[in-house]
PDB file of C-alpha atoms in Angstrom:
ATOM      1  CA  MET A   1      -0.957 -16.534 -23.108  1.00 50.00           C
ATOM      2  CA  ILE A   2      -4.894 -16.758 -23.367  1.00 48.00           C
ATOM      3  CA  GLY A   3      -5.219 -15.041 -20.139  1.00 45.00           C
ATOM      4  CA  VAL A   4      -2.860 -12.380 -21.051  1.00 53.00           C
ATOM      5  CA  THR A   5      -4.436 -11.923 -24.477  1.00 52.00           C
ATOM      6  CA  LYS A   6      -8.024 -11.378 -22.758  1.00 53.00           C
ATOM      7  CA  THR A   7      -6.706  -8.532 -20.781  1.00 60.00           C
ATOM      8  CA  ALA A   8      -6.740  -6.486 -24.076  1.00 56.00           C
ATOM      9  CA  SER A   9     -10.242  -6.355 -24.239  1.00 58.00           C
ATOM     10  CA  GLU A  10     -11.027  -5.964 -20.792  1.00 60.00           C
ATOM     11  CA  ALA A  11      -8.463  -2.864 -20.540  1.00 62.00           C
ATOM     12  CA  LEU A  12     -10.265  -1.318 -23.517  1.00 55.00           C
ATOM     13  CA  LYS A  13     -13.712  -1.596 -22.050  1.00 56.00           C
ATOM     14  CA  CYS A  14     -12.334  -0.108 -18.612  1.00 57.00           C
ATOM     15  CA  LYS A  15     -10.724   2.682 -20.477  1.00 56.00           C
ATOM     16  CA  LEU A  16     -13.850   3.586 -22.551  1.00 55.00           C
ATOM     17  CA  SER A  17     -16.041   3.276 -19.488  1.00 51.00           C
ATOM     18  CA  SER A  18     -13.660   5.775 -17.685  1.00 53.00           C
ATOM     19  CA  THR A  19     -13.772   8.621 -20.481  1.00 58.00           C
ATOM     20  CA  ASN A  20     -17.216   7.935 -22.101  1.00 58.00           C
ATOM     21  CA  ASP A  21     -20.406   9.409 -20.935  1.00 51.00           C
ATOM     22  CA  ILE A  22     -22.689   7.706 -18.426  1.00 50.00           C
ATOM     23  CA  PRO A  23     -23.949   5.082 -18.414  1.00 51.00           C
ATOM     24  CA  ARG A  24     -20.602   3.460 -17.539  1.00 58.00           C
ATOM     25  CA  SER A  25     -19.888  -0.480 -17.745  1.00 61.00           C
ATOM     26  CA  GLN A  26     -17.329  -0.346 -14.624  1.00 69.00           C
ATOM     27  CA  THR A  27     -17.540   0.659 -10.970  1.00 73.00           C
ATOM     28  CA  PRO A  28     -16.725   4.056  -9.800  1.00 72.00           C
ATOM     29  CA  LEU A  29     -13.422   2.717  -8.562  1.00 73.00           C
ATOM     30  CA  VAL A  30     -12.308   1.224 -11.772  1.00 75.00           C
ATOM     31  CA  ASN A  31     -13.468   4.194 -13.816  1.00 74.00           C
ATOM     32  CA  ARG A  32     -11.274   6.479 -11.551  1.00 77.00           C
ATOM     33  CA  LEU A  33      -8.295   4.178 -11.578  1.00 78.00           C
ATOM     34  CA  TYR A  34      -8.296   4.087 -15.351  1.00 78.00           C
ATOM     35  CA  LEU A  35      -8.851   7.865 -15.406  1.00 79.00           C
ATOM     36  CA  TYR A  36      -5.625   8.289 -13.513  1.00 81.00           C
ATOM     37  CA  ARG A  37      -3.825   5.649 -15.519  1.00 82.00           C
ATOM     38  CA  SER A  38      -4.790   7.478 -19.015  1.00 82.00           C
ATOM     39  CA  PHE A  39      -3.984  10.809 -17.272  1.00 81.00           C
ATOM     40  CA  ALA A  40      -0.516   9.734 -16.252  1.00 83.00           C
ATOM     41  CA  MET A  41       0.317   7.870 -19.400  1.00 86.00           C
ATOM     42  CA  THR A  42      -0.946  10.949 -21.635  1.00 84.00           C
ATOM     43  CA  MET A  43       1.317  13.370 -19.664  1.00 85.00           C
ATOM     44  CA  ALA A  44       4.328  11.019 -19.815  1.00 88.00           C
ATOM     45  CA  LEU A  45       4.168  10.496 -23.436  1.00 89.00           C
ATOM     46  CA  LYS A  46       3.789  14.219 -24.252  1.00 88.00           C
ATOM     47  CA  ALA A  47       6.678  14.941 -22.123  1.00 88.00           C
ATOM     48  CA  CYS A  48       8.769  12.418 -24.159  1.00 90.00           C
ATOM     49  CA  VAL A  49       7.566  13.594 -27.502  1.00 87.00           C
ATOM     50  CA  ARG A  50       8.523  17.222 -26.456  1.00 86.00           C
ATOM     51  CA  SER A  51      12.079  15.985 -25.329  1.00 87.00           C
ATOM     52  CA  VAL A  52      12.534  14.231 -28.485  1.00 85.00           C
ATOM     53  CA  LEU A  53      11.539  16.992 -30.470  1.00 81.00           C
ATOM     54  CA  LYS A  54      13.761  19.205 -28.683  1.00 79.00           C
ATOM     55  CA  SER A  55      16.700  16.844 -29.299  1.00 74.00           C
ATOM     56  CA  SER A  56      16.136  16.383 -32.797  1.00 63.00           C
ATOM     57  CA  THR A  57      15.901  20.039 -33.370  1.00 58.00           C
ATOM     58  CA  SER A  58      19.359  20.506 -31.697  1.00 57.00           C
ATOM     59  CA  ASN A  59      20.599  17.704 -34.042  1.00 55.00           C
ATOM     60  CA  ASP A  60      19.148  19.353 -37.231  1.00 51.00           C
ATOM     61  CA  ASN A  61      20.755  22.617 -36.092  1.00 46.00           C
ATOM     62  CA  MET A  62      24.174  21.007 -36.252  1.00 38.00           C
ATOM     63  CA  ILE A  63      23.672  19.866 -39.858  1.00 38.00           C
ATOM     64  CA  SER A  64      21.646  22.866 -41.000  1.00 42.00           C
ATOM     65  CA  GLY A  65      24.626  24.484 -42.652  1.00 43.00           C
ATOM     66  CA  GLU A  66      25.549  21.477 -44.929  1.00 42.00           C
ATOM     67  CA  SER A  67      21.733  21.162 -45.914  1.00 42.00           C
ATOM     68  CA  ASN A  68      21.382  24.731 -46.733  1.00 41.00           C
ATOM     69  CA  HIS A  69      24.646  25.092 -48.685  1.00 39.00           C
ATOM     70  CA  SER A  70      23.552  22.249 -50.922  1.00 40.00           C
ATOM     71  CA  GLY A  71      20.248  23.911 -51.534  1.00 42.00           C
ATOM     72  CA  ASN A  72      18.381  20.583 -50.922  1.00 42.00           C
ATOM     73  CA  ARG A  73      15.607  20.308 -48.674  1.00 40.00           C
ATOM     74  CA  GLN A  74      15.775  17.917 -45.878  1.00 45.00           C
ATOM     75  CA  GLN A  75      14.279  14.520 -46.128  1.00 49.00           C
ATOM     76  CA  GLN A  76      11.175  14.202 -44.049  1.00 50.00           C
ATOM     77  CA  GLN A  77      11.714  12.667 -40.650  1.00 66.00           C
ATOM     78  CA  HIS A  78       9.707  10.404 -38.665  1.00 75.00           C
ATOM     79  CA  ILE A  79       9.522  10.174 -34.768  1.00 87.00           C
ATOM     80  CA  GLN A  80       8.854   6.453 -34.004  1.00 92.00           C
ATOM     81  CA  ILE A  81       6.467   5.361 -31.366  1.00 93.00           C
ATOM     82  CA  LEU A  82       6.867   1.905 -30.526  1.00 95.00           C
ATOM     83  CA  VAL A  83       3.941   0.315 -28.555  1.00 95.00           C
ATOM     84  CA  LEU A  84       4.779  -3.222 -27.081  1.00 95.00           C
ATOM     85  CA  GLY A  85       1.858  -5.002 -25.996  1.00 91.00           C
ATOM     86  CA  ALA A  86      -0.287  -2.609 -27.620  1.00 87.00           C
ATOM     87  CA  GLY A  87      -3.579  -4.449 -27.049  1.00 85.00           C
ATOM     88  CA  LEU A  88      -6.916  -3.056 -28.522  1.00 83.00           C
ATOM     89  CA  ASP A  89      -6.321   0.616 -27.506  1.00 83.00           C
ATOM     90  CA  ASP A  90      -5.672   2.787 -30.586  1.00 84.00           C
ATOM     91  CA  SER A  91      -5.492   6.214 -28.966  1.00 83.00           C
ATOM     92  CA  ILE A  92      -1.838   6.372 -29.556  1.00 86.00           C
ATOM     93  CA  GLU A  93      -2.024   5.964 -33.191  1.00 86.00           C
ATOM     94  CA  ARG A  94      -5.070   8.191 -33.508  1.00 82.00           C
ATOM     95  CA  GLN A  95      -3.060  11.020 -31.899  1.00 84.00           C
ATOM     96  CA  TYR A  96       0.445  10.467 -33.392  1.00 84.00           C
ATOM     97  CA  HIS A  97       0.586   8.271 -36.444  1.00 79.00           C
ATOM     98  CA  HIS A  98       1.302  10.111 -39.693  1.00 76.00           C
ATOM     99  CA  LYS A  99       0.458  13.353 -37.824  1.00 75.00           C
ATOM    100  CA  GLN A 100       2.390  16.464 -38.250  1.00 71.00           C
ATOM    101  CA  PHE A 101       3.928  18.083 -35.240  1.00 68.00           C
ATOM    102  CA  ASP A 102       3.309  21.594 -34.425  1.00 61.00           C
ATOM    103  CA  ASN A 103       6.072  23.779 -35.800  1.00 57.00           C
ATOM    104  CA  GLU A 104       7.723  20.908 -37.237  1.00 54.00           C
ATOM    105  CA  GLU A 105       6.938  20.894 -41.007  1.00 52.00           C
ATOM    106  CA  GLU A 106       9.375  18.117 -41.570  1.00 55.00           C
ATOM    107  CA  LYS A 107       8.698  15.824 -38.598  1.00 67.00           C
ATOM    108  CA  THR A 108       5.592  13.455 -38.298  1.00 76.00           C
ATOM    109  CA  GLY A 109       4.694  10.537 -36.116  1.00 81.00           C
ATOM    110  CA  LYS A 110       5.108   6.935 -36.935  1.00 89.00           C
ATOM    111  CA  VAL A 111       3.405   4.354 -34.671  1.00 92.00           C
ATOM    112  CA  TYR A 112       4.277   0.758 -34.392  1.00 95.00           C
ATOM    113  CA  ALA A 113       1.780  -1.694 -32.516  1.00 94.00           C
ATOM    114  CA  VAL A 114       3.330  -4.849 -31.368  1.00 94.00           C
ATOM    115  CA  ASP A 115       1.487  -7.756 -29.575  1.00 92.00           C
ATOM    116  CA  PHE A 116       0.448 -11.431 -29.893  1.00 90.00           C
ATOM    117  CA  GLU A 117      -0.999 -12.437 -33.512  1.00 90.00           C
ATOM    118  CA  ARG A 118      -4.394 -12.891 -31.740  1.00 89.00           C
ATOM    119  CA  VAL A 119      -4.611  -9.377 -30.468  1.00 88.00           C
ATOM    120  CA  ILE A 120      -3.532  -8.083 -33.640  1.00 88.00           C
ATOM    121  CA  GLU A 121      -6.299  -9.871 -35.417  1.00 89.00           C
ATOM    122  CA  GLN A 122      -8.712  -8.373 -32.697  1.00 86.00           C
ATOM    123  CA  ARG A 123      -7.434  -5.018 -33.498  1.00 85.00           C
ATOM    124  CA  ARG A 124      -8.273  -5.356 -37.141  1.00 85.00           C
ATOM    125  CA  ILE A 125     -11.813  -6.666 -36.186  1.00 84.00           C
ATOM    126  CA  HIS A 126     -12.334  -3.848 -33.681  1.00 81.00           C
ATOM    127  CA  ARG A 127     -11.408  -1.263 -36.296  1.00 78.00           C
ATOM    128  CA  LYS A 128     -13.851  -2.509 -38.809  1.00 79.00           C
ATOM    129  CA  GLN A 129     -16.810  -2.850 -36.374  1.00 78.00           C
ATOM    130  CA  ASN A 130     -16.146   0.730 -35.175  1.00 73.00           C
ATOM    131  CA  ALA A 131     -16.008   2.046 -38.853  1.00 66.00           C
ATOM    132  CA  ASN A 132     -12.435   3.588 -37.792  1.00 66.00           C
ATOM    133  CA  THR A 133     -11.124   5.416 -40.994  1.00 63.00           C
ATOM    134  CA  ALA A 134      -8.149   6.708 -39.528  1.00 68.00           C
ATOM    135  CA  GLU A 135      -4.872   5.065 -41.151  1.00 76.00           C
ATOM    136  CA  PRO A 136      -3.821   2.259 -38.454  1.00 81.00           C
ATOM    137  CA  ALA A 137      -0.602   1.859 -37.032  1.00 88.00           C
ATOM    138  CA  ILE A 138       1.988  -0.390 -38.505  1.00 93.00           C
ATOM    139  CA  GLU A 139       0.853  -3.547 -36.723  1.00 94.00           C
ATOM    140  CA  ILE A 140       3.267  -6.237 -35.929  1.00 95.00           C
ATOM    141  CA  ALA A 141       2.604  -9.808 -34.404  1.00 95.00           C
ATOM    142  CA  ALA A 142       5.532 -10.821 -32.207  1.00 94.00           C
ATOM    143  CA  ASP A 143       6.362 -12.336 -28.930  1.00 94.00           C
ATOM    144  CA  LEU A 144       8.021  -9.892 -26.742  1.00 94.00           C
ATOM    145  CA  THR A 145      10.193 -12.696 -25.082  1.00 94.00           C
ATOM    146  CA  ASP A 146      11.895 -13.591 -28.370  1.00 96.00           C
ATOM    147  CA  VAL A 147      13.826 -10.374 -29.190  1.00 96.00           C
ATOM    148  CA  ASN A 148      15.707 -11.868 -32.031  1.00 96.00           C
ATOM    149  CA  SER A 149      12.510 -12.462 -33.897  1.00 96.00           C
ATOM    150  CA  LEU A 150      11.011  -9.076 -32.689  1.00 96.00           C
ATOM    151  CA  ARG A 151      14.195  -7.370 -34.194  1.00 97.00           C
ATOM    152  CA  GLU A 152      13.572  -8.919 -37.701  1.00 97.00           C
ATOM    153  CA  LYS A 153       9.932  -8.083 -37.677  1.00 96.00           C
ATOM    154  CA  LEU A 154      10.721  -4.549 -37.057  1.00 96.00           C
ATOM    155  CA  LEU A 155      13.479  -4.367 -39.666  1.00 96.00           C
ATOM    156  CA  MET A 156      10.935  -5.870 -41.970  1.00 96.00           C
ATOM    157  CA  ASN A 157       8.442  -3.084 -41.462  1.00 95.00           C
ATOM    158  CA  ASN A 158      11.286  -0.369 -41.891  1.00 93.00           C
ATOM    159  CA  PHE A 159      11.846   0.417 -38.193  1.00 94.00           C
ATOM    160  CA  ASP A 160      14.988   2.456 -38.073  1.00 93.00           C
ATOM    161  CA  PHE A 161      17.609   1.286 -35.588  1.00 94.00           C
ATOM    162  CA  SER A 162      20.201   3.860 -36.858  1.00 92.00           C
ATOM    163  CA  VAL A 163      21.936   6.660 -34.830  1.00 88.00           C
ATOM    164  CA  LYS A 164      19.667   9.201 -36.784  1.00 88.00           C
ATOM    165  CA  SER A 165      16.311   7.520 -35.300  1.00 89.00           C
ATOM    166  CA  GLN A 166      14.094   9.242 -32.865  1.00 91.00           C
ATOM    167  CA  THR A 167      12.173   6.810 -30.768  1.00 93.00           C
ATOM    168  CA  ILE A 168       9.678   6.545 -28.054  1.00 94.00           C
ATOM    169  CA  VAL A 169       8.965   3.135 -26.463  1.00 95.00           C
ATOM    170  CA  VAL A 170       5.642   2.613 -24.698  1.00 95.00           C
ATOM    171  CA  THR A 171       4.876  -0.427 -22.437  1.00 95.00           C
ATOM    172  CA  GLU A 172       1.591  -0.096 -20.441  1.00 90.00           C
ATOM    173  CA  VAL A 173       0.969  -2.996 -17.838  1.00 88.00           C
ATOM    174  CA  VAL A 174       3.191  -5.254 -20.212  1.00 90.00           C
ATOM    175  CA  LEU A 175       6.341  -6.202 -18.421  1.00 92.00           C
ATOM    176  CA  GLY A 176       4.487  -7.605 -15.407  1.00 89.00           C
ATOM    177  CA  TYR A 177       3.240 -10.569 -17.431  1.00 88.00           C
ATOM    178  CA  ILE A 178       6.856 -11.444 -18.525  1.00 91.00           C
ATOM    179  CA  LYS A 179       9.409 -13.284 -16.346  1.00 92.00           C
ATOM    180  CA  GLN A 180      12.381 -11.200 -15.016  1.00 93.00           C
ATOM    181  CA  ARG A 181      14.831 -12.631 -17.257  1.00 95.00           C
ATOM    182  CA  ASN A 182      12.771 -11.918 -20.231  1.00 95.00           C
ATOM    183  CA  VAL A 183      12.259  -8.546 -19.199  1.00 95.00           C
ATOM    184  CA  GLU A 184      15.942  -7.780 -18.849  1.00 96.00           C
ATOM    185  CA  ASN A 185      16.566  -9.181 -22.449  1.00 96.00           C
ATOM    186  CA  LEU A 186      13.869  -7.009 -23.800  1.00 96.00           C
ATOM    187  CA  LEU A 187      15.107  -3.849 -22.130  1.00 96.00           C
ATOM    188  CA  ARG A 188      18.748  -4.448 -23.123  1.00 95.00           C
ATOM    189  CA  PHE A 189      17.628  -5.071 -26.614  1.00 95.00           C
ATOM    190  CA  LEU A 190      15.743  -1.623 -26.588  1.00 95.00           C
ATOM    191  CA  SER A 191      18.633   0.254 -24.894  1.00 94.00           C
ATOM    192  CA  SER A 192      21.457  -1.291 -26.919  1.00 94.00           C
ATOM    193  CA  ASP A 193      19.927  -1.838 -30.371  1.00 94.00           C
ATOM    194  CA  ILE A 194      18.278   1.432 -30.818  1.00 93.00           C
ATOM    195  CA  MET A 195      21.237   3.593 -31.568  1.00 90.00           C
ATOM    196  CA  GLY A 196      19.767   7.110 -31.784  1.00 90.00           C
ATOM    197  CA  THR A 197      17.570   9.243 -29.336  1.00 88.00           C
ATOM    198  CA  CYS A 198      15.432   6.857 -27.454  1.00 92.00           C
ATOM    199  CA  LEU A 199      13.095   7.358 -24.469  1.00 93.00           C
ATOM    200  CA  HIS A 200      11.017   4.587 -22.836  1.00 95.00           C
ATOM    201  CA  VAL A 201       7.791   5.093 -21.169  1.00 94.00           C
ATOM    202  CA  SER A 202       6.599   2.251 -18.968  1.00 93.00           C
ATOM    203  CA  PHE A 203       3.606   1.781 -16.735  1.00 91.00           C
ATOM    204  CA  ASP A 204       3.911  -0.973 -14.277  1.00 90.00           C
ATOM    205  CA  PRO A 205       2.635  -2.619 -11.034  1.00 88.00           C
ATOM    206  CA  LEU A 206       4.752  -2.152  -7.871  1.00 88.00           C
ATOM    207  CA  LEU A 207       4.416  -5.353  -5.872  1.00 81.00           C
ATOM    208  CA  PRO A 208       6.326  -7.798  -3.530  1.00 63.00           C
ATOM    209  CA  CYS A 209       7.602 -10.525  -5.858  1.00 53.00           C
ATOM    210  CA  ASP A 210       6.950 -14.221  -5.349  1.00 51.00           C
ATOM    211  CA  GLU A 211       8.451 -15.436  -8.516  1.00 44.00           C
ATOM    212  CA  ASP A 212      11.642 -17.448  -8.342  1.00 41.00           C
ATOM    213  CA  ASP A 213      13.140 -15.274 -10.820  1.00 42.00           C
ATOM    214  CA  ASN A 214      12.567 -12.281  -8.228  1.00 46.00           C
ATOM    215  CA  ASN A 215      13.805 -13.727  -4.986  1.00 45.00           C
ATOM    216  CA  ASP A 216      16.185 -10.778  -4.507  1.00 47.00           C
ATOM    217  CA  HIS A 217      12.928  -8.584  -4.389  1.00 44.00           C
ATOM    218  CA  ASN A 218      10.947 -10.597  -1.888  1.00 46.00           C
ATOM    219  CA  ASN A 219      11.529  -9.133   1.385  1.00 47.00           C
ATOM    220  CA  ASN A 220       8.967  -7.009   1.653  1.00 46.00           C
ATOM    221  CA  ASN A 221       6.807  -8.328   4.499  1.00 44.00           C
ATOM    222  CA  ASP A 222       6.967  -5.210   6.811  1.00 46.00           C
ATOM    223  CA  ASP A 223       5.158  -3.295   4.225  1.00 49.00           C
ATOM    224  CA  LYS A 224       1.930  -1.898   5.639  1.00 50.00           C
ATOM    225  CA  ASN A 225       0.078  -2.416   2.536  1.00 56.00           C
ATOM    226  CA  PHE A 226       1.522  -5.986   2.009  1.00 63.00           C
ATOM    227  CA  GLU A 227      -1.927  -7.675   2.526  1.00 69.00           C
ATOM    228  CA  PHE A 228      -3.639  -5.286  -0.136  1.00 67.00           C
ATOM    229  CA  SER A 229      -0.744  -6.115  -2.519  1.00 70.00           C
ATOM    230  CA  GLY A 230      -1.432  -9.939  -2.105  1.00 73.00           C
ATOM    231  CA  GLU A 231      -5.035  -9.303  -2.999  1.00 74.00           C
ATOM    232  CA  PHE A 232      -4.003  -7.306  -5.971  1.00 71.00           C
ATOM    233  CA  ARG A 233      -1.702 -10.211  -7.098  1.00 75.00           C
ATOM    234  CA  ARG A 234      -4.366 -12.774  -6.739  1.00 78.00           C
ATOM    235  CA  PHE A 235      -6.700 -10.728  -8.809  1.00 73.00           C
ATOM    236  CA  PHE A 236      -4.403 -10.989 -11.741  1.00 75.00           C
ATOM    237  CA  TRP A 237      -4.010 -14.665 -11.015  1.00 79.00           C
ATOM    238  CA  GLU A 238      -7.759 -15.323 -11.008  1.00 73.00           C
ATOM    239  CA  ARG A 239      -7.901 -13.539 -14.624  1.00 72.00           C
ATOM    240  CA  GLY A 240      -5.629 -16.015 -16.068  1.00 72.00           C
ATOM    241  CA  ALA A 241      -2.912 -13.701 -16.312  1.00 74.00           C
ATOM    242  CA  PRO A 242      -0.532 -13.829 -13.132  1.00 80.00           C
ATOM    243  CA  LEU A 243       2.204 -11.285 -12.767  1.00 82.00           C
ATOM    244  CA  HIS A 244       5.480 -12.724 -13.173  1.00 85.00           C
ATOM    245  CA  PHE A 245       7.644  -9.504 -12.501  1.00 89.00           C
ATOM    246  CA  SER A 246       7.486  -6.360 -10.624  1.00 88.00           C
ATOM    247  CA  MET A 247       9.743  -4.247  -8.214  1.00 91.00           C
ATOM    248  CA  PRO A 248       8.444  -3.420  -4.710  1.00 88.00           C
ATOM    249  CA  SER A 249       9.338   0.255  -4.974  1.00 90.00           C
ATOM    250  CA  THR A 250       9.910   3.134  -7.508  1.00 93.00           C
ATOM    251  CA  THR A 251      13.750   3.422  -6.335  1.00 93.00           C
ATOM    252  CA  GLN A 252      14.180  -0.297  -7.061  1.00 94.00           C
ATOM    253  CA  GLN A 253      12.153   0.089 -10.299  1.00 94.00           C
ATOM    254  CA  ARG A 254      14.616   2.738 -11.527  1.00 95.00           C
ATOM    255  CA  GLN A 255      17.709   0.897 -10.548  1.00 95.00           C
ATOM    256  CA  PHE A 256      16.387  -2.000 -12.440  1.00 94.00           C
ATOM    257  CA  PHE A 257      15.842  -0.155 -15.843  1.00 95.00           C
ATOM    258  CA  ILE A 258      19.376   1.141 -15.389  1.00 95.00           C
ATOM    259  CA  SER A 259      21.275  -1.875 -14.111  1.00 94.00           C
ATOM    260  CA  LYS A 260      19.536  -4.788 -15.656  1.00 91.00           C
ATOM    261  CA  GLY A 261      18.122  -3.077 -18.529  1.00 90.00           C
ATOM    262  CA  GLY A 262      21.020  -0.813 -19.759  1.00 91.00           C
ATOM    263  CA  TYR A 263      19.439   2.559 -19.789  1.00 93.00           C
ATOM    264  CA  THR A 264      21.759   5.403 -19.031  1.00 92.00           C
ATOM    265  CA  ASN A 265      19.193   7.189 -16.737  1.00 92.00           C
ATOM    266  CA  ALA A 266      15.591   6.670 -15.356  1.00 92.00           C
ATOM    267  CA  ILE A 267      12.999   8.597 -13.248  1.00 92.00           C
ATOM    268  CA  SER A 268      10.091   6.646 -11.509  1.00 92.00           C
ATOM    269  CA  LEU A 269       7.074   7.857  -9.666  1.00 90.00           C
ATOM    270  CA  THR A 270       3.738   6.162  -8.645  1.00 90.00           C
ATOM    271  CA  VAL A 271       0.680   7.341 -10.271  1.00 86.00           C
ATOM    272  CA  TRP A 272      -0.578   8.978  -7.082  1.00 83.00           C
ATOM    273  CA  GLU A 273       2.633  11.004  -6.801  1.00 84.00           C
ATOM    274  CA  LEU A 274       2.417  12.058 -10.445  1.00 78.00           C
ATOM    275  CA  ALA A 275      -1.356  12.931  -9.917  1.00 73.00           C
ATOM    276  CA  CYS A 276      -0.663  14.917  -6.737  1.00 74.00           C
ATOM    277  CA  CYS A 277       2.143  16.860  -8.695  1.00 68.00           C
ATOM    278  CA  LEU A 278       0.134  17.970 -11.598  1.00 59.00           C
ATOM    279  CA  PRO A 279      -3.278  19.611 -12.265  1.00 57.00           C
ATOM    280  CA  PRO A 280      -6.134  16.987 -13.329  1.00 55.00           C
ATOM    281  CA  PRO A 281      -7.771  17.706 -16.471  1.00 51.00           C
ATOM    282  CA  GLU A 282     -11.124  19.072 -16.398  1.00 48.00           C
ATOM    283  CA  ARG A 283     -12.927  15.521 -16.936  1.00 50.00           C
ATOM    284  CA  LEU A 284     -10.974  13.997 -14.057  1.00 55.00           C
ATOM    285  CA  SER A 285     -12.135  16.834 -11.723  1.00 50.00           C
ATOM    286  CA  HIS A 286     -15.830  16.482 -12.928  1.00 53.00           C
ATOM    287  CA  GLN A 287     -15.547  12.641 -12.394  1.00 55.00           C
ATOM    288  CA  LEU A 288     -14.298  12.842  -8.883  1.00 53.00           C
ATOM    289  CA  LYS A 289     -17.358  14.786  -7.855  1.00 58.00           C
ATOM    290  CA  ASP A 290     -19.472  11.512  -8.386  1.00 60.00           C
ATOM    291  CA  PRO A 291     -20.620   9.782  -5.360  1.00 64.00           C
ATOM    292  CA  PHE A 292     -17.459   7.759  -4.138  1.00 64.00           C
ATOM    293  CA  ASP A 293     -16.552   6.313  -0.970  1.00 67.00           C
ATOM    294  CA  GLU A 294     -13.479   4.004  -1.802  1.00 73.00           C
ATOM    295  CA  PHE A 295     -10.846   6.724  -1.652  1.00 72.00           C
ATOM    296  CA  HIS A 296      -8.511   4.535   0.501  1.00 76.00           C
ATOM    297  CA  ALA A 297      -8.478   1.802  -2.015  1.00 76.00           C
ATOM    298  CA  LEU A 298      -7.956   4.433  -4.822  1.00 75.00           C
ATOM    299  CA  VAL A 299      -4.806   5.844  -3.069  1.00 77.00           C
ATOM    300  CA  LEU A 300      -3.571   2.180  -2.422  1.00 76.00           C
ATOM    301  CA  THR A 301      -4.035   0.997  -5.858  1.00 79.00           C
ATOM    302  CA  ASN A 302      -2.506   4.293  -7.569  1.00 79.00           C
ATOM    303  CA  GLN A 303       0.514   3.857  -5.296  1.00 82.00           C
ATOM    304  CA  MET A 304       1.034   0.230  -6.518  1.00 83.00           C
ATOM    305  CA  TYR A 305       1.399   1.410 -10.177  1.00 86.00           C
ATOM    306  CA  ALA A 306       4.515   3.489 -11.316  1.00 90.00           C
ATOM    307  CA  ILE A 307       5.273   5.344 -14.471  1.00 91.00           C
ATOM    308  CA  THR A 308       9.064   4.946 -15.398  1.00 92.00           C
ATOM    309  CA  ILE A 309      10.784   7.257 -18.075  1.00 93.00           C
ATOM    310  CA  SER A 310      14.262   6.082 -19.125  1.00 91.00           C
TER     311      SER A 310
END
């Protein structure tokens, strides 16, 4: 657990290095990788918010006659954003927590940040050190491998599991640290217990697996990038946070979320595919003008991460 919790501060340093002005604390390659990662997650989350807003508007229209007839103003609704393995990054809560959505007077964001108790404590310390006056997310210390306890703690903090709920779940490089059987339990819990509209945005590595839990997906020796993926896996191991779960392709990632996770549908793209499909923001274009000679490593690494929306 110590190795995994340590990655929270490392990830925040890398994100800040990739987006802040020079001098930067990370290598040009790491800066670019985190720019792509932030870009992919931001685009996916915005797409999910638009989808949930559209879905909730349709549902509101179905009951508007009853509400108008009674003469009562509809009660304010929240779009819940549940960030599992939130780490120290507070960008989602700064953007969405208690923020009113454009053209949606009765809908605001409500962000739940879940992580180990040690990381939640670090979040609070980091917030004080940076004099962050924004209202923090609803922070919950929980172990994602214990879904019963997670559910109880969410209920204690007024998380809405009902059919009226509108929820977006976010897992960013989180599932890989959990064994497959626990990932399955977590996904089934999310897909079955949240009864209302629910979309799940997940950012995960795509690698051949050598864990006992994943023997069915360990026949990828013909992959031309197998050696590179081995180095990738060793990198996590040396950090004290070995990867326990991953799928070798976006196709298998999508199938896993549906067949094992219980979701009705899913789409999965590598970060590189997503970056090639969408126009990059100005800061990304500007960053790529810097001296850089590791383009092959940039492409390979971005091909080994996937964004999955289910």
